[in-house]
Coordinates of C-alpha atoms and ligand atoms in Angstrom, one line a residue:
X1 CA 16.3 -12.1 6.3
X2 CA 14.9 -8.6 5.3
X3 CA 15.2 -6.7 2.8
X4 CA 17.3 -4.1 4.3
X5 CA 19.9 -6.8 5.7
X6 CA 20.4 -8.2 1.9
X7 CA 21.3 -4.7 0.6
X8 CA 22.8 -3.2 3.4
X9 CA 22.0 0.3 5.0
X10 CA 23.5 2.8 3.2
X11 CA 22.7 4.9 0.6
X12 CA 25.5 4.7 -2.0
X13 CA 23.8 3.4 -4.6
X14 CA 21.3 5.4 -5.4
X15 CA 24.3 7.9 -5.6
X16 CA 26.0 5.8 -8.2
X17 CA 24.0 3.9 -9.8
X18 CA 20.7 6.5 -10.5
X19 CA 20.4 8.6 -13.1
X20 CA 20.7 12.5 -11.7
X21 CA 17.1 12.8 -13.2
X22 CA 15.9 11.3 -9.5
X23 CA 14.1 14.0 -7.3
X24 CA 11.8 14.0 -4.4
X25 CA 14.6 11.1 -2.9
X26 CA 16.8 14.6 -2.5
X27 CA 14.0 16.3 -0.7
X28 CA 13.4 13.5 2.0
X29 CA 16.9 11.9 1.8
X30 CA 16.0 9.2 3.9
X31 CA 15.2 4.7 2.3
X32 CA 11.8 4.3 3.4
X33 CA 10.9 0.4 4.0
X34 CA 7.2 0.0 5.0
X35 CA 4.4 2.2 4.8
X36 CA 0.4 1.9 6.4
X37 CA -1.8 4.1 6.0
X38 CA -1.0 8.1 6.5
X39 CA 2.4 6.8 7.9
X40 CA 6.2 5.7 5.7
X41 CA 8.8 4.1 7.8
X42 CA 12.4 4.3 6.7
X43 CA 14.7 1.1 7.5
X44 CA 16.1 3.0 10.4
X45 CA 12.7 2.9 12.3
X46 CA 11.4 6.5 11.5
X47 CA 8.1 7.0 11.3
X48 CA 7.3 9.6 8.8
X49 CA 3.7 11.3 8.4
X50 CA 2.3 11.6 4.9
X51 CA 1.0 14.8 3.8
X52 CA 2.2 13.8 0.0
X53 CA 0.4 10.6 -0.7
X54 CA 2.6 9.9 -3.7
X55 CA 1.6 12.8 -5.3
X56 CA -1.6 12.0 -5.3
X57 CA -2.0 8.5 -5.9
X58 CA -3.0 7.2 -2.2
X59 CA -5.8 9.0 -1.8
X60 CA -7.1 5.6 0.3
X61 CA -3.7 5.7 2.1
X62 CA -0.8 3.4 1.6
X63 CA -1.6 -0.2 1.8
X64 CA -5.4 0.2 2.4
X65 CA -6.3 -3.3 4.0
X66 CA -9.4 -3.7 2.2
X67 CA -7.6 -3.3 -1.0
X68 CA -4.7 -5.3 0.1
X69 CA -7.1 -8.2 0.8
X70 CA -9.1 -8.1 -2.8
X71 CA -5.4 -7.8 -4.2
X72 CA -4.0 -10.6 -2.8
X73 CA -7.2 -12.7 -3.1
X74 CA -6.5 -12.0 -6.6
X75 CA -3.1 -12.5 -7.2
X76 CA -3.8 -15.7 -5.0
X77 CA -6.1 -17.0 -7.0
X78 CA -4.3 -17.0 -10.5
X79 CA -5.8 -13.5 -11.8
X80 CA -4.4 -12.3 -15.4
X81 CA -2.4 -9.6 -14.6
X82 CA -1.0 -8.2 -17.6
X83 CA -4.2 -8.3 -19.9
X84 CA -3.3 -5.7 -22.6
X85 CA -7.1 -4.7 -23.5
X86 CA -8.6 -7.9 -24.1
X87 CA -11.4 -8.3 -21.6
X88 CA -11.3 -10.0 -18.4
X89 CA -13.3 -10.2 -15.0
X90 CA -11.7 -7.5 -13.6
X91 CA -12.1 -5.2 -16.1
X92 CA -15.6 -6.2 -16.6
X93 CA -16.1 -5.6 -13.0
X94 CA -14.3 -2.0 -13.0
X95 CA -16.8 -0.9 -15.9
X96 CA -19.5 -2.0 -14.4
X97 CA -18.7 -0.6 -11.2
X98 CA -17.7 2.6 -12.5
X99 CA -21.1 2.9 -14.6
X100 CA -23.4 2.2 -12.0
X101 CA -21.4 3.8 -8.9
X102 CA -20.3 7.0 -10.7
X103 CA -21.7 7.5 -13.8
X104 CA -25.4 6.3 -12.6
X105 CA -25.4 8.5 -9.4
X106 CA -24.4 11.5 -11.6
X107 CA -26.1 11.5 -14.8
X108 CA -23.1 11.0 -16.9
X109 CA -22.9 8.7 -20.1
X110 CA -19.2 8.3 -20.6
X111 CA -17.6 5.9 -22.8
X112 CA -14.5 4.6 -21.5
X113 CA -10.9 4.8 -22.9
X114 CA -7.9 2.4 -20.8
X115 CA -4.5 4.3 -22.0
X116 CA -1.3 3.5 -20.7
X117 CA -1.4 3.5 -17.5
X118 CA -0.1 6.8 -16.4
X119 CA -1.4 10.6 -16.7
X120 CA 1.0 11.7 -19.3
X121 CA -0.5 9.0 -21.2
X122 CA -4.3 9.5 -20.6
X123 CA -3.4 13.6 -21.3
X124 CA -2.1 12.6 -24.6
X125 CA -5.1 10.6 -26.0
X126 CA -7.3 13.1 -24.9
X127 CA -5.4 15.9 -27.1
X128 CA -5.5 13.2 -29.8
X129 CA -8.9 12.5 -29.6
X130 CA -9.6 16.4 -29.5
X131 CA -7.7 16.5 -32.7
X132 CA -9.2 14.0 -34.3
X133 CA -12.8 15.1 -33.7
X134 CA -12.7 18.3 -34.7
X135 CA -9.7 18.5 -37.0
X136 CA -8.3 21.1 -35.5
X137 CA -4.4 21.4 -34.3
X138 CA -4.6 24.2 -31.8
X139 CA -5.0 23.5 -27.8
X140 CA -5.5 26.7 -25.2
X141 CA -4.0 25.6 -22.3
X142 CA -3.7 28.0 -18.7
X143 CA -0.9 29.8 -17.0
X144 CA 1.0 27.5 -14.3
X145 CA -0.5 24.2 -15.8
X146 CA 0.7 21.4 -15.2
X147 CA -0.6 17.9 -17.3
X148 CA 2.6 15.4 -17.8
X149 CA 6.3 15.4 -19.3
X150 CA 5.6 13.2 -22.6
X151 CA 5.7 15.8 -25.4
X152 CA 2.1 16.4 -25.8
X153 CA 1.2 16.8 -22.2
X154 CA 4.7 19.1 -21.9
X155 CA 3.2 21.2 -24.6
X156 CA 0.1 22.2 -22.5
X157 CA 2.1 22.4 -19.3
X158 CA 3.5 26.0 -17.9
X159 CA 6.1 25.6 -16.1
X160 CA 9.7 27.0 -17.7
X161 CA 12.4 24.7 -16.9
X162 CA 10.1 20.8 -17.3
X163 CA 9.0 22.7 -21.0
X164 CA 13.3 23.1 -21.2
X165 CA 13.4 19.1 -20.8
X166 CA 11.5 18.7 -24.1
X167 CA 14.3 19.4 -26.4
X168 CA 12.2 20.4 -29.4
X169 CA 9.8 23.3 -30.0
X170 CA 6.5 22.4 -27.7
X171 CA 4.1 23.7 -30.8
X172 CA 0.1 23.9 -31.5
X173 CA -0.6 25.2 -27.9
X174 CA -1.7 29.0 -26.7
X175 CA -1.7 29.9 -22.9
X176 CA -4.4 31.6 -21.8
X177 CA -4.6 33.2 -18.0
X178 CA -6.1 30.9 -15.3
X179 CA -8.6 31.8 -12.6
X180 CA -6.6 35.3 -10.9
X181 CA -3.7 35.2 -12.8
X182 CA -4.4 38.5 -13.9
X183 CA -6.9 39.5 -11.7
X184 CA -9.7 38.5 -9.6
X185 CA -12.5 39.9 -11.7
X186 CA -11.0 39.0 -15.3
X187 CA -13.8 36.1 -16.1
X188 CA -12.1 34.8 -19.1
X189 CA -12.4 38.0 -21.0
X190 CA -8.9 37.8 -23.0
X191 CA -10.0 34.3 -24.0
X192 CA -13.5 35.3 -25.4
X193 CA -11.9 38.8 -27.2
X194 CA -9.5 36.2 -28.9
X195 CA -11.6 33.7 -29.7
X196 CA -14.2 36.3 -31.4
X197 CA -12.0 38.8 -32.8
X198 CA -11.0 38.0 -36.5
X199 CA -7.6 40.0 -36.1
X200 CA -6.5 38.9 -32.5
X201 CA -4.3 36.2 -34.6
X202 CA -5.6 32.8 -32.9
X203 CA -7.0 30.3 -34.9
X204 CA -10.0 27.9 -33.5
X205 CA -8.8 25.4 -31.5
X206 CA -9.4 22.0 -31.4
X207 CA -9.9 22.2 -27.0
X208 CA -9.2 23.2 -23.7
X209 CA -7.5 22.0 -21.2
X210 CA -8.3 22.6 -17.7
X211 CA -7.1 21.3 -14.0
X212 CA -10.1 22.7 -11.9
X213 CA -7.5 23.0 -8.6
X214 CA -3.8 23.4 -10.5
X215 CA -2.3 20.9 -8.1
X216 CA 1.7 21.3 -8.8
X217 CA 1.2 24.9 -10.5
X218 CA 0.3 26.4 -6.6
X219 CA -2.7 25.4 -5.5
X220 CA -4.5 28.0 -7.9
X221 CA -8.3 27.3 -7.1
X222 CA -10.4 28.5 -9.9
X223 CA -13.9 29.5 -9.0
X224 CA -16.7 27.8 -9.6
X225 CA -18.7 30.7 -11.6
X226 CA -15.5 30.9 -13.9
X227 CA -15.4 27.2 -14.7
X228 CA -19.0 27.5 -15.8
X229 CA -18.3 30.4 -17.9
X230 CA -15.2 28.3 -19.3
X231 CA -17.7 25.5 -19.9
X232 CA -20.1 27.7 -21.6
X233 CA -17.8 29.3 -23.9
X234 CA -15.9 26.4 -25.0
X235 CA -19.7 24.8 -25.8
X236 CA -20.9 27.5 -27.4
X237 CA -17.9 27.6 -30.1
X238 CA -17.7 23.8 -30.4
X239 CA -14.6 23.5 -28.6
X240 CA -13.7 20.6 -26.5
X241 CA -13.6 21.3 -22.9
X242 CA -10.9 19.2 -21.2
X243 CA -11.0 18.7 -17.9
X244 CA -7.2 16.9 -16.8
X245 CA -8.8 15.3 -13.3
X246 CA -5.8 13.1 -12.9
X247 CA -4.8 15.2 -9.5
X248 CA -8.0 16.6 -8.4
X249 CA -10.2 13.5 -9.1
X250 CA -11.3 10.5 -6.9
X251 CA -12.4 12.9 -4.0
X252 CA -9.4 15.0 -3.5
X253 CA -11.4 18.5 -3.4
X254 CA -14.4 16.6 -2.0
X255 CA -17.3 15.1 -5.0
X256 CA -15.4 12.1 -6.9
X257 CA -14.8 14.6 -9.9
X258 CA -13.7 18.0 -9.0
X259 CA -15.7 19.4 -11.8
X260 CA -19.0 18.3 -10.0
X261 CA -19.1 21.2 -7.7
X262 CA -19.5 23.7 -11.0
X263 CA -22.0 21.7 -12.3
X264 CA -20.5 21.1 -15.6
X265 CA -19.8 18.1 -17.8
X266 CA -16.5 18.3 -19.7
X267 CA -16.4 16.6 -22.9
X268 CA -13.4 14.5 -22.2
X269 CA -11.9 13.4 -18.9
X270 CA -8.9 12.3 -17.9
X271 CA -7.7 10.5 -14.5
X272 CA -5.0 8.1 -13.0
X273 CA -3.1 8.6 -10.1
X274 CA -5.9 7.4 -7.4
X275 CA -8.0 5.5 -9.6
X276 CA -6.6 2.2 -9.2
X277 CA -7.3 2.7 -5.8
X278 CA -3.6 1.0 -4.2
X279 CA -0.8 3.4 -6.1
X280 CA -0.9 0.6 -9.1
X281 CA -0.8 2.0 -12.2
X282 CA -3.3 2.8 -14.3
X283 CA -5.4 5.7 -16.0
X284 CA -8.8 6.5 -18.0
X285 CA -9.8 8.8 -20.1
X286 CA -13.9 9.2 -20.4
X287 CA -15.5 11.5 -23.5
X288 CA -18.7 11.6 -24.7
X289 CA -20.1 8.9 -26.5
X290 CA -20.5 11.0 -30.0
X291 CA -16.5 11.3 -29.8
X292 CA -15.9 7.8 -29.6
X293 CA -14.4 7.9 -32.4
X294 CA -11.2 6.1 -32.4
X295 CA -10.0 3.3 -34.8
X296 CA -9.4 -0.1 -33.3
X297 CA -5.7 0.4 -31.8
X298 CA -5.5 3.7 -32.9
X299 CA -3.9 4.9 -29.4
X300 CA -2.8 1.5 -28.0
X301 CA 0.2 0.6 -25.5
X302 CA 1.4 -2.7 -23.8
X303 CA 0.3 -2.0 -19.9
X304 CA -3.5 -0.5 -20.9
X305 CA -4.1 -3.7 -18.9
X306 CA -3.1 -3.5 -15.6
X307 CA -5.4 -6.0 -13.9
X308 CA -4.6 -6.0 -10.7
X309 CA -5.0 -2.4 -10.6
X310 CA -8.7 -2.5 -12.1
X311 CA -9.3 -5.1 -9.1
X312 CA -8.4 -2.5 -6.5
X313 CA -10.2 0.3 -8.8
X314 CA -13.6 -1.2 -8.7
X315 CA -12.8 -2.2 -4.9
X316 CA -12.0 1.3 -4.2
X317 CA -15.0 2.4 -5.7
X318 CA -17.3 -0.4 -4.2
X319 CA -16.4 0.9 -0.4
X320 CA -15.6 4.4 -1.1
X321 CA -18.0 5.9 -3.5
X322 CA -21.3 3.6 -3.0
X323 CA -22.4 6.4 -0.2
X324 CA -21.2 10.4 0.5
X325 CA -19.1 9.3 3.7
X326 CA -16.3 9.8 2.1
X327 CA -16.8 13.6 0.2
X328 CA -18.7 14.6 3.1
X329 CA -15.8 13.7 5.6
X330 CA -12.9 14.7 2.8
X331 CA -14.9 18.6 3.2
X332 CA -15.1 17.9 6.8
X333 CA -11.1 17.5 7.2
X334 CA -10.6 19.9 4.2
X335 CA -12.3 23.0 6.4
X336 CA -10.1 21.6 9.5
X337 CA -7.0 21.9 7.5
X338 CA -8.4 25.2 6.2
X339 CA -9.2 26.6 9.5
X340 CA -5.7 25.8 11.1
X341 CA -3.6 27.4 8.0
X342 CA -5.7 30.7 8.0
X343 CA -4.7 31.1 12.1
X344 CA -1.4 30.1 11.1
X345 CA -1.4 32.9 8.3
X346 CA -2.7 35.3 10.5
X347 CA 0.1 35.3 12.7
X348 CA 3.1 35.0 10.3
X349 CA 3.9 37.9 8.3
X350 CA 4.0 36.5 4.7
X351 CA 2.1 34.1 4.2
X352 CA -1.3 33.2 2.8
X353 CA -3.5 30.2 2.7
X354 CA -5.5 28.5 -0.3
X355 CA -7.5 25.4 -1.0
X356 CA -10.3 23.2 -1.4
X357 CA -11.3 19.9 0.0
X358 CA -7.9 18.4 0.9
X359 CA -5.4 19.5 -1.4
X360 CA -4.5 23.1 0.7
X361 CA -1.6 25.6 0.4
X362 CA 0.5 28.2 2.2
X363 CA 1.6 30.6 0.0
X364 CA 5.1 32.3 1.2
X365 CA 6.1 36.0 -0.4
X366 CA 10.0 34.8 -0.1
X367 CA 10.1 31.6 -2.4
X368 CA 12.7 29.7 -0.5
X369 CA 11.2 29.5 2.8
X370 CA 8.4 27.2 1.5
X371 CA 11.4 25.0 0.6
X372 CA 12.7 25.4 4.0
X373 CA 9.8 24.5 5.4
X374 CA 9.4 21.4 4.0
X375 CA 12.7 20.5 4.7
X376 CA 12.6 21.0 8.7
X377 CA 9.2 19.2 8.5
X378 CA 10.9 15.9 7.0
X379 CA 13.3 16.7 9.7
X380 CA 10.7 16.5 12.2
X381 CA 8.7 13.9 10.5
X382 CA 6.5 15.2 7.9
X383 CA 6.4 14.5 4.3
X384 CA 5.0 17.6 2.5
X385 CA 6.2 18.9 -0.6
X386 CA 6.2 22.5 -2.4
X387 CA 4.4 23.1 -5.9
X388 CA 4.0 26.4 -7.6
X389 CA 6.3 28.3 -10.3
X390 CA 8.9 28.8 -7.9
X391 CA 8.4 26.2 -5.2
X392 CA 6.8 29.3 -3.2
X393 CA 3.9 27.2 -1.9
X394 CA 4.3 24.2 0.6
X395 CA 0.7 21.7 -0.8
X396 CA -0.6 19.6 1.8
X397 CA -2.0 16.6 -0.3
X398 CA -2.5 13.9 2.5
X399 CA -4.3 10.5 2.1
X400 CA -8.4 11.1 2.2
X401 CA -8.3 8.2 4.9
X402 CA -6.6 10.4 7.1
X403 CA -7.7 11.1 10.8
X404 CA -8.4 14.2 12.6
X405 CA -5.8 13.5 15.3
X406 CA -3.1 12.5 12.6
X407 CA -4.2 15.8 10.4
X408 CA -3.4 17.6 13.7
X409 CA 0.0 16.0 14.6
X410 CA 1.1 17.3 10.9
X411 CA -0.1 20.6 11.4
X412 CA 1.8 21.0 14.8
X413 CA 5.0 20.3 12.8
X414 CA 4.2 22.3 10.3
X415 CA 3.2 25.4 12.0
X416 CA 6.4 24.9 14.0
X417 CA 9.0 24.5 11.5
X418 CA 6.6 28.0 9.4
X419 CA 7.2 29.8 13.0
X420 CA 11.1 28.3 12.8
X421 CA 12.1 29.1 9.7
X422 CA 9.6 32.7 9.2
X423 CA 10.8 34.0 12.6
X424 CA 14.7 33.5 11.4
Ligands
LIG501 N1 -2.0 15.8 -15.0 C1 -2.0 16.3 -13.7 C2 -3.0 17.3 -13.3 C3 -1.0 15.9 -12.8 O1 -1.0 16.5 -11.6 C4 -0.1 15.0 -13.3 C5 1.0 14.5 -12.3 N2 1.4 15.3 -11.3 C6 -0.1 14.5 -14.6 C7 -1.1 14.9 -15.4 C8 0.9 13.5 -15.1 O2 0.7 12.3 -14.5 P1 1.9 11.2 -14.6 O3 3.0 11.7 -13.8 O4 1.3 9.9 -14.1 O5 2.2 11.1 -16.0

């Protein structure tokens, strides 16, 4: 018997049983059953094309068969799975791995930190640890932000209505303009006056925060020269520089860490989403080894200890990251995406295009046709979502495995449901 035929094919109880809190099921209103790959399947037999990858969390696709394997190998073989943070195999594999496969290759010396397992989490014991080292309260964080909804990581996100959720005043945070909020030529120059200036009224802080890409704020793509002027500043006044990877890392603009294309080295680093490699939960946070310095359980949590997740991690990193293949190809399929939106743009009064590697975005003037958008493209079979203040841009996030001729069968529908929904 299947799944489906236990609970029968309707959707009623999502309806009455789920809290109203539930979203993106009201966006693609559809119970998805199986998924491979760039592809979902609801229990009705639709096939559904992933430009989502659960918000950037499948960056290796959904059920990767080389994961899948060492997974069930694992689980097979009587692995700990819940491990809290004692060691095990698998976590001594992951560090390992991670040390001689990323931080090796790259120079880096980064201690590592296992939160809980999700980005809110990992956002949160970097601020802490921020605090902590310096002993300083205040955090700059950027226009359109986005970092997590626990209260620390809603303090240092922008967006109006998620900082309405919090219930409580979201204090010790200033926002500071990101990369062409104001304009293109701005180069941080509000935030150095402040910083400097003994009457502009802000007090030291204890870091920066930073997405290098802003992911759910709109695809906002900083520029390279002003992340290295952000990096310099913040060094040069003994500020932590955080750099909130949890979207952008693990190849989604290209390089494993989407700072490496400025050349920088952020103090502290966080990531989840796609480092456990199969959608399992789990996040890092990596800081220099002269701010290691936490307590024993000082920021603790029951699920730090996700083992089969640290299986598929190091697996991931084993067959994706031992070579370039994979940046090299993500740049490849980035540019392809890149190419087809600007011609798209070009005839559609409207819009605009912006991106890098392959998280990519169409900008639309009128706000409501990016939702519109995305709505005839789950129609049609395409899972795409918007981000941006307003919902005004529709983010095409799909898996890194992706191929050219699925990237192209997306970007048909898409185009066709922009030219639907733009022409009327
Ligand atoms: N930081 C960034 C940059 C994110 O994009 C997100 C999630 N969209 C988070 C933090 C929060 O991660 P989580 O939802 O796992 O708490």
């Amino acid at each position: 018997m299947t799944v489906t035929a236990q609970v029968g094919r309707n959707s009623t109880v999502f309806e009455e049983l789920e809290s109203n809190v539930r979203g993106y099921c009201r966006s693609w209103p559809t119970v998805f059953e199986t998924a491979s790959g760039a592809w979902l399947r609801d229990e009705n037999g639709k096939d559904y094309l992933d430009f989502f990858a659960g918000a950037g969390a499948l960056n290796y696709g959904h059920n990767n068969p080389v994961l899948k394997k060492a997974l069930i190998d694992y689980l097979a073989g009587d692995g700990i799975t819940h491990g809290l943070d004692m060691s095990t195999v698998a976590k001594r594999g992951l560090l390992e791995t991670l040390r001689d496969t990323v931080f090796a290759p790259r120079g880096l010396e980064y201690k590592v930190q296992f939160p809980g397992p999700t980005g809110a989490n990992a956002v949160e014991a970097a601020l802490k640890l921020a605090r902590k080292v310096t002993g300083r309260q205040g955090i700059l964080n950027f226009t359109n932000a986005f970092h997590g909804m626990s209260l620390g990581a809603l303090s240092v996100t922008g967006n109006a209505a998620k900082r309405a959720g919090a219930g409580v005043p979201l204090v010790h945070v200033t926002p500071m303009p990101y990369d062409g909020y104001l304009d293109d030529a701005d180069n941080l120059c509000w935030m150095r006056r402040a910083l400097d200036d003994s009457g502009s009224g802000l007090d030291k802080p204890a870091a920066v925060i930073v997405e290098t890409v802003q992911g759910e704020g709109g695809v906002n793509v900083a520029r390279v020269e002003w992340l290295q002027q952000l990096a310099d500043l913040c060094a040069a006044r003994g500020i932590m520089l955080i750099v909130d990877d949890v979207q952008m890392g693990c190849g989604r603009t290209g390089p494993f860490f989407s700072f490496e294309l400025a050349g920088i080295t952020p103090d502290i680093v966080t990531l989840s989403k796609s480092i456990g490699g199969y959608g399992l939960p789990m996040a890092l946070v990596l800081f220099k080894p002269e701010l290691d310095r936490w307590a024993p359980g000082e920021h603790n949590g029951t699920f730090r200890g996700n083992n089969p997740a640290f299986v598929t991690a190091r697996v991931a990193l084993e067959h994706y990251w031992s070579d370039g293949t994979l940046e090299a190809a993500t740049l490849t399929k980035g540019r392809r995406i890149g190419r087809a939106l600007s011609d798209l743009s070009t005839g559609v009064p409207g819009i605009a295009t912006r991106g890098r590697g392959l998280v990519q975005g169409v900008v639309f003037e009128d706000a409501s046709q990016a939702g519109k958008v995305c709505q005839l493209a789950f129609d049609r079979g395409l899972l795409v979502e918007t981000s941006g203040a307003d919902g005004e841009v529709v983010k095409l996030l799909p898996p890194l495995t992706i191929t050219d001729e699925e990237i192209d069968h997306g970007l048909v529908i898409l185009s066709g449901a922009v030219g639907a929904i733009c022409a009327g």
